[in-house]
GROMACS .gro file of C-alpha atoms in nm:
model
  190
    1THR     CA    1  -1.613  -0.543  -0.346
    2VAL     CA    2  -1.447  -0.308  -0.665
    3GLY     CA    3  -1.659  -0.085  -0.838
    4GLY     CA    4  -1.982  -0.260  -1.091
    5SER     CA    5  -1.866  -0.042  -1.405
    6TYR     CA    6  -1.537   0.076  -1.573
    7THR     CA    7  -1.528   0.314  -1.358
    8SER     CA    8  -1.312   0.197  -1.056
    9ASP     CA    9  -1.061  -0.002  -1.002
   10LEU     CA   10  -0.800  -0.129  -0.716
   11ALA     CA   11  -0.454  -0.177  -0.686
   12ILE     CA   12  -0.170  -0.238  -0.410
   13ASP     CA   13   0.174  -0.221  -0.355
   14ASP     CA   14   0.494  -0.274  -0.159
   15LEU     CA   15   0.367  -0.534   0.070
   16VAL     CA   16   0.567  -0.590   0.417
   17VAL     CA   17   0.519  -0.870   0.601
   18PHE     CA   18   0.659  -0.805   1.010
   19ALA     CA   19   0.740  -1.110   1.149
   20ASP     CA   20   0.664  -1.200   1.515
   21THR     CA   21   0.930  -1.266   1.712
   22THR     CA   22   0.801  -1.367   2.029
   23CYS     CA   23   0.549  -1.633   1.855
   24THR     CA   24   0.591  -1.958   1.694
   25PRO     CA   25   0.359  -2.152   1.497
   26PRO     CA   26   0.212  -2.474   1.649
   27SER     CA   27   0.325  -2.768   1.491
   28PRO     CA   28   0.064  -2.948   1.349
   29ALA     CA   29   0.152  -3.272   1.555
   30PRO     CA   30   0.312  -3.162   1.895
   31THR     CA   31   0.535  -3.436   2.076
   32ILE     CA   32   0.512  -3.483   2.456
   33THR     CA   33   0.885  -3.535   2.663
   34ILE     CA   34   0.808  -3.596   2.993
   35ALA     CA   35   1.137  -3.431   3.194
   36PRO     CA   36   1.262  -3.433   3.519
   37THR     CA   37   1.090  -3.080   3.715
   38PRO     CA   38   1.372  -2.850   3.742
   39ALA     CA   39   1.345  -2.608   4.007
   40PRO     CA   40   1.129  -2.263   3.928
   41THR     CA   41   1.313  -1.987   3.774
   42VAL     CA   42   1.159  -1.669   3.661
   43THR     CA   43   1.239  -1.492   3.307
   44PRO     CA   44   1.082  -1.223   3.237
   45THR     CA   45   0.868  -1.189   2.964
   46PRO     CA   46   1.015  -1.017   2.616
   47ALA     CA   47   0.874  -0.777   2.496
   48PRO     CA   48   0.662  -0.862   2.134
   49SER     CA   49   0.884  -0.710   1.874
   50VAL     CA   50   0.828  -0.716   1.500
   51THR     CA   51   1.074  -0.778   1.208
   52PRO     CA   52   1.060  -0.765   0.855
   53TYR     CA   53   1.026  -1.112   0.692
   54PHE     CA   54   0.872  -1.067   0.366
   55MET     CA   55   0.877  -0.760   0.137
   56CYS     CA   56   0.705  -0.683  -0.267
   57PRO     CA   57   0.756  -0.441  -0.385
   58PHE     CA   58   0.662  -0.600  -0.745
   59GLU     CA   59   0.945  -0.423  -0.928
   60GLY     CA   60   1.025  -0.710  -1.151
   61SER     CA   61   0.842  -0.996  -1.032
   62SER     CA   62   0.539  -1.107  -0.815
   63CYS     CA   63   0.747  -1.226  -0.554
   64GLY     CA   64   0.656  -1.586  -0.527
   65LEU     CA   65   0.259  -1.421  -0.439
   66ASP     CA   66  -0.014  -1.650  -0.567
   67TYR     CA   67  -0.221  -1.362  -0.794
   68GLY     CA   68  -0.422  -1.608  -0.929
   69TYR     CA   69  -0.272  -1.669  -1.244
   70GLY     CA   70  -0.428  -1.852  -1.497
   71THR     CA   71  -0.778  -1.835  -1.347
   72SER     CA   72  -1.090  -1.599  -1.405
   73TYR     CA   73  -0.981  -1.377  -1.082
   74GLU     CA   74  -0.679  -1.296  -1.164
   75TRP     CA   75  -0.496  -0.992  -1.063
   76THR     CA   76  -0.295  -0.779  -1.304
   77PHE     CA   77   0.074  -0.698  -1.302
   78GLN     CA   78   0.088  -0.349  -1.399
   79MET     CA   79   0.335  -0.036  -1.483
   80GLY     CA   80   0.178   0.275  -1.552
   81SER     CA   81  -0.206   0.357  -1.549
   82THR     CA   82  -0.453   0.108  -1.510
   83PRO     CA   83  -0.641   0.104  -1.848
   84SER     CA   84  -0.942   0.246  -1.768
   85SER     CA   85  -0.995   0.555  -1.781
   86GLY     CA   86  -1.077   0.789  -1.483
   87THR     CA   87  -0.921   0.505  -1.257
   88GLY     CA   88  -0.670   0.368  -1.060
   89PRO     CA   89  -0.327   0.520  -1.019
   90SER     CA   90  -0.142   0.651  -1.264
   91GLY     CA   91   0.174   0.501  -1.135
   92ASP     CA   92   0.317   0.282  -0.855
   93TYR     CA   93   0.301   0.406  -0.457
   94THR     CA   94   0.728   0.378  -0.455
   95THR     CA   95   0.837   0.574  -0.754
   96GLY     CA   96   0.540   0.687  -0.956
   97SER     CA   97   0.702   0.465  -1.243
   98GLY     CA   98   0.747   0.103  -1.116
   99TYR     CA   99   0.518  -0.171  -1.070
  100TYR     CA  100   0.231  -0.279  -0.899
  101MET     CA  101  -0.089  -0.506  -0.879
  102PHE     CA  102  -0.458  -0.440  -0.964
  103VAL     CA  103  -0.760  -0.569  -1.013
  104GLU     CA  104  -1.013  -0.453  -1.347
  105SER     CA  105  -1.363  -0.374  -1.282
  106SER     CA  106  -1.436  -0.373  -1.643
  107THR     CA  107  -1.682  -0.604  -1.829
  108PRO     CA  108  -1.664  -0.888  -1.860
  109ASN     CA  109  -1.540  -0.843  -1.481
  110ASN     CA  110  -1.827  -0.691  -1.324
  111PRO     CA  111  -2.089  -0.732  -1.155
  112ASN     CA  112  -1.997  -0.937  -0.839
  113VAL     CA  113  -1.706  -1.102  -1.007
  114GLY     CA  114  -1.460  -1.260  -0.783
  115PRO     CA  115  -1.314  -1.279  -0.493
  116TYR     CA  116  -0.958  -1.207  -0.655
  117THR     CA  117  -0.705  -1.332  -0.419
  118LEU     CA  118  -0.356  -1.257  -0.397
  119THR     CA  119  -0.231  -1.501  -0.105
  120THR     CA  120   0.142  -1.517   0.038
  121PRO     CA  121   0.342  -1.828   0.074
  122GLN     CA  122   0.297  -1.976   0.414
  123PHE     CA  123   0.554  -1.862   0.672
  124PRO     CA  124   0.731  -2.073   0.922
  125VAL     CA  125   0.734  -1.781   1.174
  126CYS     CA  126   0.386  -1.615   1.295
  127VAL     CA  127   0.278  -1.293   1.110
  128GLY     CA  128   0.286  -1.004   1.324
  129GLU     CA  129   0.213  -0.685   1.101
  130VAL     CA  130   0.079  -0.639   0.762
  131ASN     CA  131   0.180  -0.316   0.592
  132PHE     CA  132   0.090  -0.223   0.229
  133ALA     CA  133  -0.008   0.051   0.000
  134TYR     CA  134  -0.380   0.058  -0.147
  135HIS     CA  135  -0.521   0.309  -0.405
  136MET     CA  136  -0.882   0.256  -0.454
  137TYR     CA  137  -1.023   0.524  -0.701
  138GLY     CA  138  -1.342   0.562  -0.892
  139SER     CA  139  -1.667   0.632  -0.847
  140THR     CA  140  -1.824   0.319  -0.776
  141MET     CA  141  -1.546   0.169  -0.578
  142GLY     CA  142  -1.627  -0.112  -0.336
  143THR     CA  143  -1.450  -0.279  -0.078
  144LEU     CA  144  -1.035  -0.439  -0.015
  145VAL     CA  145  -1.011  -0.699   0.231
  146LEU     CA  146  -0.721  -0.823   0.429
  147GLU     CA  147  -0.755  -1.191   0.553
  148GLU     CA  148  -0.532  -1.398   0.817
  149THR     CA  149  -0.524  -1.747   0.850
  150LEU     CA  150  -0.376  -1.972   1.087
  151ASN     CA  151  -0.388  -2.319   0.921
  152GLY     CA  152  -0.407  -2.224   0.550
  153ILE     CA  153  -0.776  -2.307   0.522
  154ASP     CA  154  -0.978  -2.111   0.727
  155TRP     CA  155  -0.957  -1.730   0.672
  156ALA     CA  156  -1.097  -1.389   0.868
  157PRO     CA  157  -1.073  -1.068   0.757
  158ILE     CA  158  -0.859  -0.844   0.986
  159TRP     CA  159  -0.926  -0.490   0.757
  160ASN     CA  160  -1.138  -0.340   0.513
  161MET     CA  161  -1.152  -0.064   0.308
  162THR     CA  162  -1.478   0.047   0.150
  163GLY     CA  163  -1.567   0.338  -0.155
  164ASP     CA  164  -1.374   0.584  -0.334
  165GLN     CA  165  -1.080   0.666  -0.149
  166GLY     CA  166  -0.963   0.979  -0.410
  167ASP     CA  167  -0.652   0.932  -0.666
  168SER     CA  168  -0.370   0.882  -0.395
  169TRP     CA  169  -0.249   0.567  -0.260
  170HIS     CA  170  -0.264   0.525   0.135
  171TYR     CA  171  -0.087   0.304   0.313
  172ALA     CA  172  -0.232   0.073   0.579
  173ARG     CA  173  -0.093  -0.110   0.902
  174VAL     CA  174  -0.242  -0.359   1.044
  175THR     CA  175  -0.188  -0.604   1.372
  176ALA     CA  176  -0.218  -0.964   1.270
  177SER     CA  177  -0.339  -1.218   1.570
  178SER     CA  178  -0.180  -1.465   1.723
  179PHE     CA  179  -0.024  -1.761   1.504
  180VAL     CA  180  -0.093  -1.638   1.171
  181ILE     CA  181   0.068  -1.822   0.935
  182GLN     CA  182  -0.063  -1.632   0.579
  183VAL     CA  183  -0.270  -1.353   0.482
  184ARG     CA  184  -0.425  -1.270   0.151
  185TRP     CA  185  -0.589  -0.953  -0.062
  186ALA     CA  186  -0.915  -1.017  -0.144
  187ALA     CA  187  -1.147  -0.788  -0.386
  188THR     CA  188  -1.468  -0.880  -0.546
  189THR     CA  189  -1.676  -0.643  -0.772
  190GLY     CA  190  -1.958  -0.468  -0.728
   0.00000   0.00000   0.00000
């Protein structure tokens, strides 16, 4: 939820999705193969690890993210300050002079409009961790939610932040559940 007046805007920047290298998403149609039973062997289970798989600093593009382009609930690609005074960041997370995405809560985007979703592509690997910068500044700030899906249809929340977090960027590191293939950020105005 983004606040219910022009006094709050929500922004995100520097998205990084890490792959869980110990996981393989289940295929939709498993095949069954009957093979001779070999002698049992004991193999140690590898420690879970994550490697960067998808990164989006928003410098010059939306990185293939679905940000609601052409819908009533579109995230805005921005450089510099948000248009509403007393809200949002004055620049991006990385350098202060680059791009980020934000949700404008000024009229007609309030009250209770949305959700505004920013969605990654579906990945052929399991998501292990999601890192991102967020900026939630304004006197009537609402909530940002990170959601995950195992199938691209059913979404479940795995992180949220509510209320005014001050006029600064913050960084979140969120561990995904097993077999997650896609994530999205959702904001709804207050």
